[in-house]
Amino acid sequence: MRGLFVTGTDTGAGKTVVAAAVAAALRSGGTSVAAFKPVVTGTDEPEPGRPMDHELLAVVTGAVPNQVAPLRFGPPVSPHLAAELAGAAIEPAELVTAARDAAARADALIAEGVGGLLVPLTLGYSVRDFAVDLGLPLLVAARPGLGTINHTLLTLEAAAAAGLDVRAVGLTPWAAAPGAMERSNRATIAALGRVEVATLPRVGVTPPELAAAGAALAPERWL
Ligand SMILES: Nc1ncnc2c1ncn2[C@@H]1O[C@H](COP(=O)(O)OP(=O)(O)OP(=O)(O)O)[C@@H](O)[C@H]1O
Ligand SMILES: [Mg+2]
């Protein structure tokens, strides 16, 4: 499977923005791209003025939202709890098959995780297990500000412990004029994590804006 698995240091760390920018850039460069998110939660409480993850990923890949995310739950809680509240069962093998099917329809798969790597999809199967089963290299979305060194290095350790290959950390949203702390965070994560640290400026939600911001990351080299 060719593609990237976009994880984050936390929920709300910027995974969808990074994934959408990378997918839009690859697509505008002539690569056909499929997007996949195993579980979306919180559909009861959308962010006003902002598409939901599977909607944005569908727009930038030319897909149908429900194809991007096979499992959708209303409450904004961990997938394992959302499924329990809905009386549903998440079957990891079905998610892996669905992601492989999506990858087979395109040149590259951009998969977005849920929360961070150790979030349970079921009590016995984490987002990290899913990334391992897909065999994709990781991109780690992280915040630029205070607290990000610890969160990011913890995520890199969790990835390494499972043999996952991290292609880069993406700090997002990266200010036009970052302060001394943000610039230090970037350099410190790169040095202590021995990893490329890319930055994504604040960007809108239209495909052309996302493609332009994503192209600046030159994501083809990460595939
Ligand atoms: N580069 C950016 N440009 C504009 N907004 C950004 C950027 N990076 C992060 N954000 C904002 O941060 C918030 C969280 O981003 P995003 O939804 O991508 O996070 P996530 O990790 O995908 O969250 P979730 O865990 O819900 O999937 C959003 O409101 C988003 O608009
Ligand atoms: Mg998201």
PDB file of C-alpha atoms and ligand atoms in Angstrom:
ATOM      1  CA  MET A   1       0.000   0.000   0.000  1.00  0.00           C
ATOM      2  CA  ARG A   2       1.328   3.436  -0.911  1.00  0.00           C
ATOM      3  CA  GLY A   3       0.362   6.469   1.119  1.00  0.00           C
ATOM      4  CA  LEU A   4       0.572   8.079   4.511  1.00  0.00           C
ATOM      5  CA  PHE A   5      -1.129   7.618   7.852  1.00  0.00           C
ATOM      6  CA  VAL A   6      -1.761  11.011   9.438  1.00  0.00           C
ATOM      7  CA  THR A   7      -1.830  10.780  13.192  1.00  0.00           C
ATOM      8  CA  GLY A   8      -1.663  13.526  15.784  1.00  0.00           C
ATOM      9  CA  THR A   9      -0.440  14.224  19.262  1.00  0.00           C
ATOM     10  CA  ASP A  10      -4.046  14.572  20.404  1.00  0.00           C
ATOM     11  CA  THR A  11      -7.553  15.178  19.219  1.00  0.00           C
ATOM     12  CA  GLY A  12      -7.781  18.595  17.589  1.00  0.00           C
ATOM     13  CA  ALA A  13      -4.061  18.633  16.803  1.00  0.00           C
ATOM     14  CA  GLY A  14      -4.579  19.335  13.104  1.00  0.00           C
ATOM     15  CA  LYS A  15      -4.692  15.874  11.491  1.00  0.00           C
ATOM     16  CA  THR A  16      -7.534  16.681   9.126  1.00  0.00           C
ATOM     17  CA  VAL A  17      -5.998  19.938   7.940  1.00  0.00           C
ATOM     18  CA  VAL A  18      -2.635  18.236   7.322  1.00  0.00           C
ATOM     19  CA  ALA A  19      -4.242  15.214   5.651  1.00  0.00           C
ATOM     20  CA  ALA A  20      -6.445  17.388   3.447  1.00  0.00           C
ATOM     21  CA  ALA A  21      -3.532  19.623   2.432  1.00  0.00           C
ATOM     22  CA  VAL A  22      -1.354  16.637   1.538  1.00  0.00           C
ATOM     23  CA  ALA A  23      -4.169  14.893  -0.333  1.00  0.00           C
ATOM     24  CA  ALA A  24      -5.110  18.035  -2.252  1.00  0.00           C
ATOM     25  CA  ALA A  25      -1.494  18.702  -3.208  1.00  0.00           C
ATOM     26  CA  LEU A  26      -0.895  15.147  -4.406  1.00  0.00           C
ATOM     27  CA  ARG A  27      -4.093  15.232  -6.422  1.00  0.00           C
ATOM     28  CA  SER A  28      -3.327  18.543  -8.044  1.00  0.00           C
ATOM     29  CA  GLY A  29       0.088  17.098  -8.932  1.00  0.00           C
ATOM     30  CA  GLY A  30      -1.586  14.306 -10.872  1.00  0.00           C
ATOM     31  CA  THR A  31      -1.618  11.516  -8.260  1.00  0.00           C
ATOM     32  CA  SER A  32      -5.003   9.943  -7.692  1.00  0.00           C
ATOM     33  CA  VAL A  33      -5.700   9.906  -3.970  1.00  0.00           C
ATOM     34  CA  ALA A  34      -8.148   8.059  -1.750  1.00  0.00           C
ATOM     35  CA  ALA A  35      -8.787   9.208   1.805  1.00  0.00           C
ATOM     36  CA  PHE A  36      -9.850   7.022   4.696  1.00  0.00           C
ATOM     37  CA  LYS A  37     -10.784   7.662   8.314  1.00  0.00           C
ATOM     38  CA  PRO A  38     -11.792   4.494  10.169  1.00  0.00           C
ATOM     39  CA  VAL A  39     -14.217   6.127  12.598  1.00  0.00           C
ATOM     40  CA  VAL A  40     -15.670   9.622  12.848  1.00  0.00           C
ATOM     41  CA  THR A  41     -17.217  10.612  16.173  1.00  0.00           C
ATOM     42  CA  GLY A  42     -18.935  13.826  17.174  1.00  0.00           C
ATOM     43  CA  THR A  43     -21.218  14.186  14.166  1.00  0.00           C
ATOM     44  CA  ASP A  44     -23.859  15.515  16.620  1.00  0.00           C
ATOM     45  CA  GLU A  45     -21.656  18.525  17.335  1.00  0.00           C
ATOM     46  CA  PRO A  46     -20.076  19.851  14.127  1.00  0.00           C
ATOM     47  CA  GLU A  47     -17.795  22.888  14.379  1.00  0.00           C
ATOM     48  CA  PRO A  48     -19.783  25.816  12.913  1.00  0.00           C
ATOM     49  CA  GLY A  49     -18.482  26.845   9.508  1.00  0.00           C
ATOM     50  CA  ARG A  50     -16.146  23.891   9.268  1.00  0.00           C
ATOM     51  CA  PRO A  51     -16.787  20.636   7.377  1.00  0.00           C
ATOM     52  CA  MET A  52     -16.497  17.394   9.296  1.00  0.00           C
ATOM     53  CA  ASP A  53     -13.353  15.319   8.741  1.00  0.00           C
ATOM     54  CA  HIS A  54     -14.858  12.884   6.254  1.00  0.00           C
ATOM     55  CA  GLU A  55     -16.588  15.725   4.394  1.00  0.00           C
ATOM     56  CA  LEU A  56     -13.380  17.708   3.916  1.00  0.00           C
ATOM     57  CA  LEU A  57     -11.360  14.621   2.993  1.00  0.00           C
ATOM     58  CA  ALA A  58     -14.068  13.674   0.494  1.00  0.00           C
ATOM     59  CA  VAL A  59     -14.046  17.117  -1.130  1.00  0.00           C
ATOM     60  CA  VAL A  60     -10.279  17.136  -1.658  1.00  0.00           C
ATOM     61  CA  THR A  61     -10.207  13.585  -3.057  1.00  0.00           C
ATOM     62  CA  GLY A  62     -13.383  13.730  -5.127  1.00  0.00           C
ATOM     63  CA  ALA A  63     -15.080  11.027  -3.081  1.00  0.00           C
ATOM     64  CA  VAL A  64     -18.326  10.564  -1.198  1.00  0.00           C
ATOM     65  CA  PRO A  65     -18.057  11.329   2.565  1.00  0.00           C
ATOM     66  CA  ASN A  66     -19.484   8.028   3.722  1.00  0.00           C
ATOM     67  CA  GLN A  67     -16.947   6.190   1.560  1.00  0.00           C
ATOM     68  CA  VAL A  68     -14.125   8.012   3.367  1.00  0.00           C
ATOM     69  CA  ALA A  69     -15.442   7.085   6.810  1.00  0.00           C
ATOM     70  CA  PRO A  70     -17.420   3.840   7.027  1.00  0.00           C
ATOM     71  CA  LEU A  71     -18.296   4.295  10.718  1.00  0.00           C
ATOM     72  CA  ARG A  72     -19.843   7.491  12.037  1.00  0.00           C
ATOM     73  CA  PHE A  73     -21.161   8.162  15.523  1.00  0.00           C
ATOM     74  CA  GLY A  74     -22.874  11.185  17.039  1.00  0.00           C
ATOM     75  CA  PRO A  75     -21.300  11.712  20.466  1.00  0.00           C
ATOM     76  CA  PRO A  76     -17.877  13.419  20.603  1.00  0.00           C
ATOM     77  CA  VAL A  77     -16.204  10.578  22.513  1.00  0.00           C
ATOM     78  CA  SER A  78     -13.580   7.876  21.919  1.00  0.00           C
ATOM     79  CA  PRO A  79     -14.536   5.420  19.158  1.00  0.00           C
ATOM     80  CA  HIS A  80     -14.807   2.462  21.518  1.00  0.00           C
ATOM     81  CA  LEU A  81     -17.277   4.340  23.731  1.00  0.00           C
ATOM     82  CA  ALA A  82     -19.192   5.801  20.783  1.00  0.00           C
ATOM     83  CA  ALA A  83     -19.707   2.299  19.417  1.00  0.00           C
ATOM     84  CA  GLU A  84     -20.754   0.992  22.817  1.00  0.00           C
ATOM     85  CA  LEU A  85     -23.288   3.822  23.236  1.00  0.00           C
ATOM     86  CA  ALA A  86     -24.701   3.031  19.792  1.00  0.00           C
ATOM     87  CA  GLY A  87     -24.891  -0.680  20.525  1.00  0.00           C
ATOM     88  CA  ALA A  88     -22.537  -1.261  17.588  1.00  0.00           C
ATOM     89  CA  ALA A  89     -19.415  -3.374  17.261  1.00  0.00           C
ATOM     90  CA  ILE A  90     -16.276  -2.084  15.554  1.00  0.00           C
ATOM     91  CA  GLU A  91     -14.633  -4.915  13.615  1.00  0.00           C
ATOM     92  CA  PRO A  92     -10.940  -4.116  13.019  1.00  0.00           C
ATOM     93  CA  ALA A  93     -10.603  -6.591  10.159  1.00  0.00           C
ATOM     94  CA  GLU A  94     -13.458  -4.892   8.309  1.00  0.00           C
ATOM     95  CA  LEU A  95     -11.747  -1.510   8.709  1.00  0.00           C
ATOM     96  CA  VAL A  96      -8.483  -2.866   7.342  1.00  0.00           C
ATOM     97  CA  THR A  97     -10.312  -4.377   4.361  1.00  0.00           C
ATOM     98  CA  ALA A  98     -12.163  -1.127   3.705  1.00  0.00           C
ATOM     99  CA  ALA A  99      -8.916   0.864   3.801  1.00  0.00           C
ATOM    100  CA  ARG A 100      -7.204  -1.613   1.450  1.00  0.00           C
ATOM    101  CA  ASP A 101     -10.155  -1.387  -0.949  1.00  0.00           C
ATOM    102  CA  ALA A 102      -9.910   2.410  -0.901  1.00  0.00           C
ATOM    103  CA  ALA A 103      -6.144   2.231  -1.541  1.00  0.00           C
ATOM    104  CA  ALA A 104      -6.696  -0.125  -4.476  1.00  0.00           C
ATOM    105  CA  ARG A 105      -8.809   2.515  -6.214  1.00  0.00           C
ATOM    106  CA  ALA A 106      -6.066   5.172  -6.184  1.00  0.00           C
ATOM    107  CA  ASP A 107      -2.323   5.776  -6.534  1.00  0.00           C
ATOM    108  CA  ALA A 108      -2.034   6.753  -2.872  1.00  0.00           C
ATOM    109  CA  LEU A 109      -4.037   6.431   0.328  1.00  0.00           C
ATOM    110  CA  ILE A 110      -4.127   9.226   2.870  1.00  0.00           C
ATOM    111  CA  ALA A 111      -5.517   7.762   6.076  1.00  0.00           C
ATOM    112  CA  GLU A 112      -6.403   9.902   9.080  1.00  0.00           C
ATOM    113  CA  GLY A 113      -6.331   8.388  12.532  1.00  0.00           C
ATOM    114  CA  VAL A 114      -8.681   9.179  15.397  1.00  0.00           C
ATOM    115  CA  GLY A 115      -7.290  11.238  18.283  1.00  0.00           C
ATOM    116  CA  GLY A 116      -3.731  10.026  18.942  1.00  0.00           C
ATOM    117  CA  LEU A 117      -1.964   6.685  18.453  1.00  0.00           C
ATOM    118  CA  LEU A 118      -3.125   4.995  21.657  1.00  0.00           C
ATOM    119  CA  VAL A 119      -6.820   5.799  21.246  1.00  0.00           C
ATOM    120  CA  PRO A 120      -8.809   2.554  21.361  1.00  0.00           C
ATOM    121  CA  LEU A 121     -10.934   1.691  18.329  1.00  0.00           C
ATOM    122  CA  THR A 122     -11.974  -1.250  20.470  1.00  0.00           C
ATOM    123  CA  LEU A 123     -10.589  -2.073  23.902  1.00  0.00           C
ATOM    124  CA  GLY A 124      -8.231  -4.561  22.247  1.00  0.00           C
ATOM    125  CA  TYR A 125      -7.324  -2.607  19.106  1.00  0.00           C
ATOM    126  CA  SER A 126      -5.807   0.859  19.008  1.00  0.00           C
ATOM    127  CA  VAL A 127      -5.313   3.437  16.279  1.00  0.00           C
ATOM    128  CA  ARG A 128      -1.658   2.403  16.403  1.00  0.00           C
ATOM    129  CA  ASP A 129      -2.615  -1.231  15.723  1.00  0.00           C
ATOM    130  CA  PHE A 130      -4.606  -0.008  12.734  1.00  0.00           C
ATOM    131  CA  ALA A 131      -1.629   1.979  11.400  1.00  0.00           C
ATOM    132  CA  VAL A 132       0.559  -1.116  11.779  1.00  0.00           C
ATOM    133  CA  ASP A 133      -1.982  -3.255   9.901  1.00  0.00           C
ATOM    134  CA  LEU A 134      -2.085  -0.757   7.028  1.00  0.00           C
ATOM    135  CA  GLY A 135       1.711  -0.658   6.905  1.00  0.00           C
ATOM    136  CA  LEU A 136       1.788   3.025   6.021  1.00  0.00           C
ATOM    137  CA  PRO A 137       4.428   5.533   7.175  1.00  0.00           C
ATOM    138  CA  LEU A 138       3.251   8.230   9.566  1.00  0.00           C
ATOM    139  CA  LEU A 139       2.883  11.962   9.468  1.00  0.00           C
ATOM    140  CA  VAL A 140       2.358  13.414  12.954  1.00  0.00           C
ATOM    141  CA  ALA A 141       0.257  16.566  13.250  1.00  0.00           C
ATOM    142  CA  ALA A 142       1.239  18.593  16.307  1.00  0.00           C
ATOM    143  CA  ARG A 143       0.606  22.014  17.787  1.00  0.00           C
ATOM    144  CA  PRO A 144       3.364  24.626  17.551  1.00  0.00           C
ATOM    145  CA  GLY A 145       2.998  26.014  21.088  1.00  0.00           C
ATOM    146  CA  LEU A 146       3.591  25.215  24.727  1.00  0.00           C
ATOM    147  CA  GLY A 147       3.395  21.485  25.530  1.00  0.00           C
ATOM    148  CA  THR A 148       4.134  20.234  22.064  1.00  0.00           C
ATOM    149  CA  ILE A 149       7.642  18.959  22.745  1.00  0.00           C
ATOM    150  CA  ASN A 150       6.399  16.434  25.281  1.00  0.00           C
ATOM    151  CA  HIS A 151       3.306  15.397  23.318  1.00  0.00           C
ATOM    152  CA  THR A 152       5.240  15.014  20.108  1.00  0.00           C
ATOM    153  CA  LEU A 153       8.152  13.072  21.594  1.00  0.00           C
ATOM    154  CA  LEU A 154       5.704  10.750  23.374  1.00  0.00           C
ATOM    155  CA  THR A 155       3.988  10.131  20.050  1.00  0.00           C
ATOM    156  CA  LEU A 156       7.308   9.422  18.325  1.00  0.00           C
ATOM    157  CA  GLU A 157       8.197   6.932  21.077  1.00  0.00           C
ATOM    158  CA  ALA A 158       4.828   5.229  20.743  1.00  0.00           C
ATOM    159  CA  ALA A 159       5.330   4.992  16.985  1.00  0.00           C
ATOM    160  CA  ALA A 160       8.848   3.609  17.280  1.00  0.00           C
ATOM    161  CA  ALA A 161       7.758   1.039  19.859  1.00  0.00           C
ATOM    162  CA  ALA A 162       5.424  -0.458  17.259  1.00  0.00           C
ATOM    163  CA  GLY A 163       7.969  -0.270  14.443  1.00  0.00           C
ATOM    164  CA  LEU A 164       6.110   2.541  12.671  1.00  0.00           C
ATOM    165  CA  ASP A 165       8.149   4.736  10.353  1.00  0.00           C
ATOM    166  CA  VAL A 166       7.581   8.466  10.932  1.00  0.00           C
ATOM    167  CA  ARG A 167       8.267  10.525   7.805  1.00  0.00           C
ATOM    168  CA  ALA A 168       7.711  13.909   9.426  1.00  0.00           C
ATOM    169  CA  VAL A 169       6.064  15.941  12.141  1.00  0.00           C
ATOM    170  CA  GLY A 170       3.817  18.735  10.862  1.00  0.00           C
ATOM    171  CA  LEU A 171       3.428  21.744  13.155  1.00  0.00           C
ATOM    172  CA  THR A 172       0.055  23.376  12.478  1.00  0.00           C
ATOM    173  CA  PRO A 173      -1.131  26.100  12.249  1.00  0.00           C
ATOM    174  CA  TRP A 174       2.299  27.704  11.836  1.00  0.00           C
ATOM    175  CA  ALA A 175       2.197  31.496  12.288  1.00  0.00           C
ATOM    176  CA  ALA A 176       3.532  33.808   9.604  1.00  0.00           C
ATOM    177  CA  ALA A 177       5.808  35.315  12.240  1.00  0.00           C
ATOM    178  CA  PRO A 178       6.437  32.521  14.787  1.00  0.00           C
ATOM    179  CA  GLY A 179       7.768  33.480  18.179  1.00  0.00           C
ATOM    180  CA  ALA A 180      10.984  32.327  19.798  1.00  0.00           C
ATOM    181  CA  MET A 181       9.173  29.483  21.583  1.00  0.00           C
ATOM    182  CA  GLU A 182       7.589  28.120  18.413  1.00  0.00           C
ATOM    183  CA  ARG A 183      10.898  28.269  16.535  1.00  0.00           C
ATOM    184  CA  SER A 184      12.637  26.561  19.447  1.00  0.00           C
ATOM    185  CA  ASN A 185       9.927  23.900  19.626  1.00  0.00           C
ATOM    186  CA  ARG A 186      10.474  23.120  15.971  1.00  0.00           C
ATOM    187  CA  ALA A 187      14.245  22.794  16.346  1.00  0.00           C
ATOM    188  CA  THR A 188      13.993  20.869  19.616  1.00  0.00           C
ATOM    189  CA  ILE A 189      11.540  18.297  18.236  1.00  0.00           C
ATOM    190  CA  ALA A 190      13.751  17.816  15.184  1.00  0.00           C
ATOM    191  CA  ALA A 191      16.867  17.345  17.325  1.00  0.00           C
ATOM    192  CA  LEU A 192      15.452  15.179  20.114  1.00  0.00           C
ATOM    193  CA  GLY A 193      13.071  13.241  17.875  1.00  0.00           C
ATOM    194  CA  ARG A 194      15.591  12.889  15.019  1.00  0.00           C
ATOM    195  CA  VAL A 195      12.791  13.649  12.618  1.00  0.00           C
ATOM    196  CA  GLU A 196      11.921  16.132   9.895  1.00  0.00           C
ATOM    197  CA  VAL A 197       9.678  18.882  11.236  1.00  0.00           C
ATOM    198  CA  ALA A 198       7.542  20.579   8.593  1.00  0.00           C
ATOM    199  CA  THR A 199       5.187  23.485   9.139  1.00  0.00           C
ATOM    200  CA  LEU A 200       1.765  24.240   7.707  1.00  0.00           C
ATOM    201  CA  PRO A 201       0.517  27.836   7.685  1.00  0.00           C
ATOM    202  CA  ARG A 202      -3.046  28.751   8.566  1.00  0.00           C
ATOM    203  CA  VAL A 203      -5.152  27.736   5.578  1.00  0.00           C
ATOM    204  CA  GLY A 204      -8.797  27.776   4.512  1.00  0.00           C
ATOM    205  CA  VAL A 205     -10.916  24.780   3.619  1.00  0.00           C
ATOM    206  CA  THR A 206     -11.143  25.103  -0.163  1.00  0.00           C
ATOM    207  CA  PRO A 207      -9.238  22.550  -2.278  1.00  0.00           C
ATOM    208  CA  PRO A 208      -7.113  25.169  -4.075  1.00  0.00           C
ATOM    209  CA  GLU A 209      -5.983  26.736  -0.787  1.00  0.00           C
ATOM    210  CA  LEU A 210      -5.270  23.335   0.721  1.00  0.00           C
ATOM    211  CA  ALA A 211      -3.422  22.173  -2.408  1.00  0.00           C
ATOM    212  CA  ALA A 212      -1.216  25.264  -2.405  1.00  0.00           C
ATOM    213  CA  ALA A 213      -0.341  24.873   1.273  1.00  0.00           C
ATOM    214  CA  GLY A 214       0.194  21.135   0.864  1.00  0.00           C
ATOM    215  CA  ALA A 215       2.416  21.555  -2.198  1.00  0.00           C
ATOM    216  CA  ALA A 216       4.832  23.604  -0.109  1.00  0.00           C
ATOM    217  CA  LEU A 217       5.387  20.445   1.984  1.00  0.00           C
ATOM    218  CA  ALA A 218       6.474  18.486  -1.131  1.00  0.00           C
ATOM    219  CA  PRO A 219       4.631  15.399   0.133  1.00  0.00           C
ATOM    220  CA  GLU A 220       5.514  13.099  -2.827  1.00  0.00           C
ATOM    221  CA  ARG A 221       8.879  12.390  -1.204  1.00  0.00           C
ATOM    222  CA  TRP A 222       7.120  10.975   1.895  1.00  0.00           C
ATOM    223  CA  LEU A 223       5.138   8.344  -0.023  1.00  0.00           C
TER     224      LEU A 223
HETATM  225  N1  LIG B   1      -3.078  24.996   9.281  1.00  0.00           N
HETATM  226  C1  LIG B   1      -4.279  25.277   9.798  1.00  0.00           C
HETATM  227  N2  LIG B   1      -5.083  26.198   9.236  1.00  0.00           N
HETATM  228  C2  LIG B   1      -6.292  26.477   9.737  1.00  0.00           C
HETATM  229  N3  LIG B   1      -6.813  25.887  10.822  1.00  0.00           N
HETATM  230  C3  LIG B   1      -6.057  24.962  11.443  1.00  0.00           C
HETATM  231  C4  LIG B   1      -4.759  24.605  10.970  1.00  0.00           C
HETATM  232  N4  LIG B   1      -4.269  23.652  11.772  1.00  0.00           N
HETATM  233  C5  LIG B   1      -5.201  23.418  12.709  1.00  0.00           C
HETATM  234  N5  LIG B   1      -6.285  24.199  12.526  1.00  0.00           N
HETATM  235  C6  LIG B   1      -7.526  24.256  13.333  1.00  0.00           C
HETATM  236  O1  LIG B   1      -7.384  23.455  14.472  1.00  0.00           O
HETATM  237  C7  LIG B   1      -8.557  22.731  14.731  1.00  0.00           C
HETATM  238  C8  LIG B   1      -8.249  21.266  14.768  1.00  0.00           C
HETATM  239  O2  LIG B   1      -7.758  20.851  13.504  1.00  0.00           O
HETATM  240  P1  LIG B   1      -8.203  19.458  12.889  1.00  0.00           P
HETATM  241  O3  LIG B   1      -9.671  19.352  12.818  1.00  0.00           O
HETATM  242  O4  LIG B   1      -7.427  19.277  11.631  1.00  0.00           O
HETATM  243  O5  LIG B   1      -7.647  18.489  14.036  1.00  0.00           O
HETATM  244  P2  LIG B   1      -7.772  16.897  14.114  1.00  0.00           P
HETATM  245  O6  LIG B   1      -6.525  16.408  14.749  1.00  0.00           O
HETATM  246  O7  LIG B   1      -8.109  16.368  12.775  1.00  0.00           O
HETATM  247  O8  LIG B   1      -9.002  16.743  15.110  1.00  0.00           O
HETATM  248  P3  LIG B   1      -9.885  15.416  15.355  1.00  0.00           P
HETATM  249  O9  LIG B   1      -9.259  14.724  16.503  1.00  0.00           O
HETATM  250  O10 LIG B   1     -11.225  15.976  15.677  1.00  0.00           O
HETATM  251  O11 LIG B   1      -9.883  14.616  14.083  1.00  0.00           O
HETATM  252  C9  LIG B   1      -9.548  23.078  13.626  1.00  0.00           C
HETATM  253  O12 LIG B   1     -10.441  24.039  14.084  1.00  0.00           O
HETATM  254  C10 LIG B   1      -8.679  23.646  12.547  1.00  0.00           C
HETATM  255  O13 LIG B   1      -9.339  24.627  11.843  1.00  0.00           O
HETATM  256 MG    MG B   2      -9.720  15.241  12.225  1.00  0.00          MG
END
